Short mmCIF file of C-alpha atoms in Angstrom, two decimals:
data_model
loop_
_atom_site.label_atom_id
_atom_site.label_comp_id
_atom_site.label_asym_id
_atom_site.label_seq_id
_atom_site.Cartn_x
_atom_site.Cartn_y
_atom_site.Cartn_z
CA MET A 19 29.03 -57.35 81.37
CA ALA A 20 29.08 -54.60 78.66
CA ALA A 21 28.92 -55.83 74.96
CA SER A 22 32.26 -55.43 73.14
CA PRO A 23 31.80 -52.57 70.35
CA ALA A 24 32.39 -55.41 67.70
CA THR A 25 29.35 -57.15 68.75
CA SER A 26 27.06 -54.14 69.05
CA SER A 27 28.13 -53.05 65.36
CA ALA A 28 27.03 -56.69 64.30
CA ALA A 29 23.83 -56.49 66.14
CA ALA A 30 23.25 -52.81 64.40
CA GLY A 31 23.92 -54.29 60.99
CA ALA A 32 21.73 -57.12 61.25
CA SER A 33 18.95 -54.91 62.56
CA SER A 34 19.39 -52.31 59.56
CA SER A 35 19.44 -55.32 57.02
CA ALA A 36 16.06 -56.85 58.63
CA TRP A 37 14.25 -53.55 58.29
CA LEU A 38 15.52 -53.04 54.84
CA SER A 39 14.45 -56.27 53.58
CA SER A 40 10.84 -55.95 55.17
CA ALA A 41 10.05 -52.50 54.20
CA PRO A 42 7.89 -52.39 50.86
CA LEU A 43 9.36 -51.24 47.85
CA ARG A 44 7.97 -48.05 46.14
CA SER A 45 7.39 -47.37 42.36
CA PRO A 46 9.15 -44.33 41.12
CA ARG A 47 6.92 -41.62 40.75
CA VAL A 48 7.90 -40.85 37.20
CA ALA A 49 6.55 -44.05 36.09
CA ALA A 50 2.76 -42.94 36.68
CA ALA A 51 3.45 -39.63 34.82
CA SER A 52 4.90 -41.61 31.63
CA PHE A 53 1.62 -43.30 30.88
CA PRO A 54 -1.48 -41.73 29.91
CA SER A 55 -4.69 -43.25 30.81
CA PRO A 56 -6.34 -45.51 28.22
CA ASN A 57 -9.27 -42.57 27.81
CA SER A 58 -6.96 -40.19 26.70
CA VAL A 59 -4.85 -41.71 24.08
CA ARG A 60 -6.16 -41.06 20.30
CA PRO A 61 -5.51 -43.47 17.71
CA ALA A 62 -3.53 -42.10 15.00
CA ALA A 63 -6.53 -42.87 12.48
CA LEU A 64 -8.88 -40.83 14.58
CA VAL A 65 -6.46 -37.80 14.39
CA VAL A 66 -6.04 -38.01 10.59
CA ASP A 67 -9.83 -38.35 10.31
CA ALA A 68 -10.25 -35.39 12.27
CA ARG A 69 -7.74 -33.36 10.38
CA ALA A 70 -9.18 -34.33 7.29
CA SER A 71 -12.87 -33.24 8.47
CA ARG A 72 -11.55 -29.84 9.36
CA LEU A 73 -9.80 -29.36 5.93
CA SER A 74 -13.04 -30.26 3.95
CA VAL A 75 -14.81 -27.89 6.08
CA VAL A 76 -12.43 -24.91 5.07
CA THR A 77 -12.17 -25.96 1.36
CA ALA A 78 -15.93 -26.26 1.54
CA ALA A 79 -16.27 -22.74 2.80
CA ALA A 80 -13.57 -21.49 0.58
CA ALA A 81 -15.01 -23.07 -2.43
CA GLY A 82 -17.62 -20.46 -3.53
CA HIS A 83 -15.44 -17.34 -2.89
CA GLN A 84 -14.41 -15.01 -5.99
CA ARG A 85 -11.02 -13.30 -6.65
CA LEU A 86 -10.63 -10.26 -8.49
CA MET A 87 -7.03 -9.41 -10.11
CA GLY A 88 -6.00 -6.93 -12.71
CA SER A 89 -4.07 -8.35 -15.66
CA LEU A 90 -0.81 -7.21 -17.21
CA THR A 91 -1.83 -8.41 -20.46
CA ASN A 92 -5.40 -7.81 -20.82
CA ASN A 93 -4.78 -4.05 -21.37
CA GLU A 94 -6.46 -3.40 -24.74
CA GLY A 95 -7.51 0.10 -24.94
CA LEU A 96 -6.29 1.12 -21.51
CA ARG A 97 -5.30 5.07 -21.39
CA PHE A 98 -2.77 6.41 -18.67
CA GLY A 99 -1.79 9.72 -17.56
CA VAL A 100 1.37 10.46 -16.44
CA VAL A 101 2.38 13.38 -14.12
CA VAL A 102 5.70 14.17 -13.88
CA ALA A 103 7.69 16.71 -11.76
CA ARG A 104 10.77 18.83 -13.41
CA PHE A 105 12.51 19.33 -10.21
CA ASN A 106 15.33 17.09 -9.70
CA GLU A 107 14.83 16.26 -13.57
CA ILE A 108 18.00 14.19 -13.58
CA VAL A 109 16.36 11.74 -11.60
CA THR A 110 12.54 12.25 -12.77
CA ASN A 111 13.74 11.80 -16.51
CA LEU A 112 14.99 8.51 -15.89
CA LEU A 113 11.83 7.75 -13.96
CA LEU A 114 9.42 8.77 -16.66
CA GLN A 115 11.93 6.80 -19.13
CA GLY A 116 11.49 3.31 -17.22
CA ALA A 117 7.80 3.98 -17.15
CA LEU A 118 7.48 4.60 -20.70
CA GLU A 119 9.56 1.66 -21.66
CA ALA A 120 7.39 -0.65 -19.14
CA PHE A 121 4.53 0.58 -21.04
CA GLU A 122 6.09 -0.26 -24.27
CA ARG A 123 6.92 -3.94 -23.13
CA TYR A 124 3.24 -4.79 -22.03
CA SER A 125 1.95 -3.50 -25.20
CA VAL A 126 0.36 -0.32 -23.91
CA LYS A 127 0.23 1.82 -27.38
CA ALA A 128 2.15 5.38 -27.33
CA GLU A 129 -1.36 7.25 -28.20
CA ASN A 130 -3.04 6.09 -25.14
CA ILE A 131 -0.54 7.77 -22.92
CA THR A 132 -0.39 11.36 -22.13
CA VAL A 133 2.59 13.04 -20.05
CA VAL A 134 1.76 16.15 -18.04
CA SER A 135 4.84 18.06 -16.88
CA VAL A 136 4.73 20.26 -13.53
CA PRO A 137 7.09 22.24 -11.60
CA GLY A 138 7.80 19.97 -8.70
CA SER A 139 6.26 17.12 -6.43
CA PHE A 140 4.08 19.45 -4.66
CA GLU A 141 2.05 20.32 -7.75
CA ILE A 142 1.45 16.62 -8.84
CA PRO A 143 -1.74 15.93 -6.84
CA VAL A 144 -3.69 18.62 -8.37
CA ALA A 145 -2.78 17.63 -11.76
CA ALA A 146 -3.55 14.13 -11.14
CA GLN A 147 -6.66 15.05 -9.63
CA LYS A 148 -7.89 16.92 -12.90
CA LEU A 149 -6.59 14.46 -15.17
CA GLY A 150 -8.40 11.55 -13.10
CA LYS A 151 -11.68 13.69 -13.19
CA SER A 152 -11.85 14.17 -16.83
CA GLY A 153 -12.83 10.95 -17.46
CA LYS A 154 -10.45 10.07 -20.33
CA TYR A 155 -7.91 7.79 -18.36
CA ASP A 156 -8.03 4.61 -16.58
CA ALA A 157 -5.14 5.19 -14.54
CA ILE A 158 -2.60 8.26 -13.30
CA LEU A 159 1.11 7.83 -12.73
CA CYS A 160 2.85 10.34 -10.33
CA ILE A 161 6.45 10.44 -10.70
CA GLY A 162 8.69 12.96 -8.81
CA ALA A 163 11.86 13.06 -6.81
CA VAL A 164 12.01 14.58 -3.17
CA ILE A 165 15.69 14.54 -1.83
CA ARG A 166 16.37 15.35 1.68
CA GLY A 167 18.05 18.66 2.47
CA ASP A 168 19.50 20.61 5.55
CA THR A 169 15.75 22.02 6.17
CA THR A 170 12.39 20.67 7.10
CA HIS A 171 11.00 21.46 3.67
CA TYR A 172 11.73 17.95 2.52
CA ASP A 173 9.22 16.69 5.08
CA ALA A 174 6.64 19.17 4.27
CA VAL A 175 6.88 18.27 0.35
CA ALA A 176 7.13 14.31 0.75
CA ASN A 177 3.96 14.02 3.13
CA SER A 178 1.95 16.65 0.99
CA ALA A 179 2.82 14.70 -2.04
CA ALA A 180 2.00 11.49 -0.64
CA SER A 181 -1.51 12.43 1.03
CA GLY A 182 -2.20 14.54 -2.16
CA VAL A 183 -1.66 11.24 -4.56
CA LEU A 184 -3.80 9.37 -2.38
CA ASN A 185 -6.65 11.84 -2.14
CA ALA A 186 -6.62 12.70 -5.72
CA GLY A 187 -7.31 8.77 -6.33
CA LEU A 188 -9.90 8.43 -3.97
CA SER A 189 -11.95 11.88 -5.25
CA ALA A 190 -11.47 10.89 -8.71
CA GLY A 191 -12.37 7.23 -8.38
CA ILE A 192 -9.43 5.75 -10.35
CA PRO A 193 -6.00 4.50 -9.53
CA CYS A 194 -3.55 7.49 -8.68
CA VAL A 195 -0.20 5.41 -8.47
CA PHE A 196 2.17 7.02 -6.20
CA GLY A 197 5.92 7.07 -7.89
CA VAL A 198 7.76 9.77 -6.13
CA LEU A 199 10.98 8.89 -4.72
CA THR A 200 11.73 10.12 -1.16
CA CYS A 201 15.49 9.88 -0.68
CA ASP A 202 18.44 11.22 1.46
CA ASP A 203 20.88 11.94 -1.33
CA MET A 204 21.30 12.08 -5.06
CA ASP A 205 23.07 8.77 -5.23
CA GLN A 206 20.07 7.09 -3.35
CA ALA A 207 17.80 8.41 -5.89
CA LEU A 208 19.76 7.56 -9.06
CA ASN A 209 20.22 3.92 -7.55
CA ARG A 210 16.23 4.09 -7.74
CA ALA A 211 16.07 5.50 -11.06
CA GLY A 212 17.76 2.63 -12.94
CA GLY A 213 20.66 1.86 -10.87
CA LYS A 214 21.35 -1.08 -8.86
CA ALA A 215 17.67 -0.75 -7.00
CA GLY A 216 15.90 -0.87 -10.38
CA ASN A 217 13.66 1.69 -11.69
CA LYS A 218 10.63 2.84 -9.59
CA GLY A 219 9.37 4.38 -12.68
CA ALA A 220 8.91 1.31 -14.36
CA GLU A 221 7.32 -0.49 -11.07
CA THR A 222 4.96 2.43 -11.21
CA ALA A 223 3.57 1.80 -14.42
CA ILE A 224 3.33 -2.00 -13.96
CA THR A 225 1.04 -1.31 -11.01
CA ALA A 226 -0.96 1.34 -12.96
CA ILE A 227 -1.41 -1.22 -15.72
CA GLU A 228 -2.73 -4.11 -13.38
CA MET A 229 -4.94 -1.50 -11.16
CA ALA A 230 -6.25 -0.11 -14.34
CA SER A 231 -7.33 -3.70 -15.47
CA LEU A 232 -8.96 -4.19 -12.36
CA PHE A 233 -10.67 -1.30 -12.26
CA ARG A 234 -11.83 -1.63 -16.26
CA HIS A 235 -12.85 -5.41 -16.22
CA HIS A 236 -14.06 -6.21 -12.52
CA LEU A 237 -14.57 -3.20 -10.53
CA ALA A 238 -16.54 -0.93 -13.24
#
């Protein structure tokens, strides 16, 4: 005689319960990944000691180094040549004024400053090189303004001025500081010649003082 549906369901349920109760429980896999082995644990004290040890080595290695820097106050007797371009004079005059005011602010005497005027920025490097090789100056400032126009003349002059000033310093063996503005328009140039962007002529003078001091007192 066939079993009723209710009897079959009860038997199946009992069988499932018995299988679940007899099945072994498995530990979650994540638990094994959460606890590193004892050998991999580094006590905090050991970590601190290791870091302190590395720091001591770095400090010991750096303790004997010598750092040379120029000074803005140790400038007694330093002499400067200033080469300034007349082209775009409305800008270069302001740059020159800023440079001279910076010299005065850092107590560089007027008799130790020589200003040489040249037609344009293209002529600055050769004059700077001549002054540098004369042996009379500790640093040369190169001041000019090149403003972009509708032709490629801007690029030629700007690139020639930059590379020329660099070569002048290398050949003369003294700092030749690049203070030539390269701007897109007159407003931008005026902003950098005493306007809201400061005065690059003054910045050039300050750089020249520091470099001249470095050469005179440490690299002579």
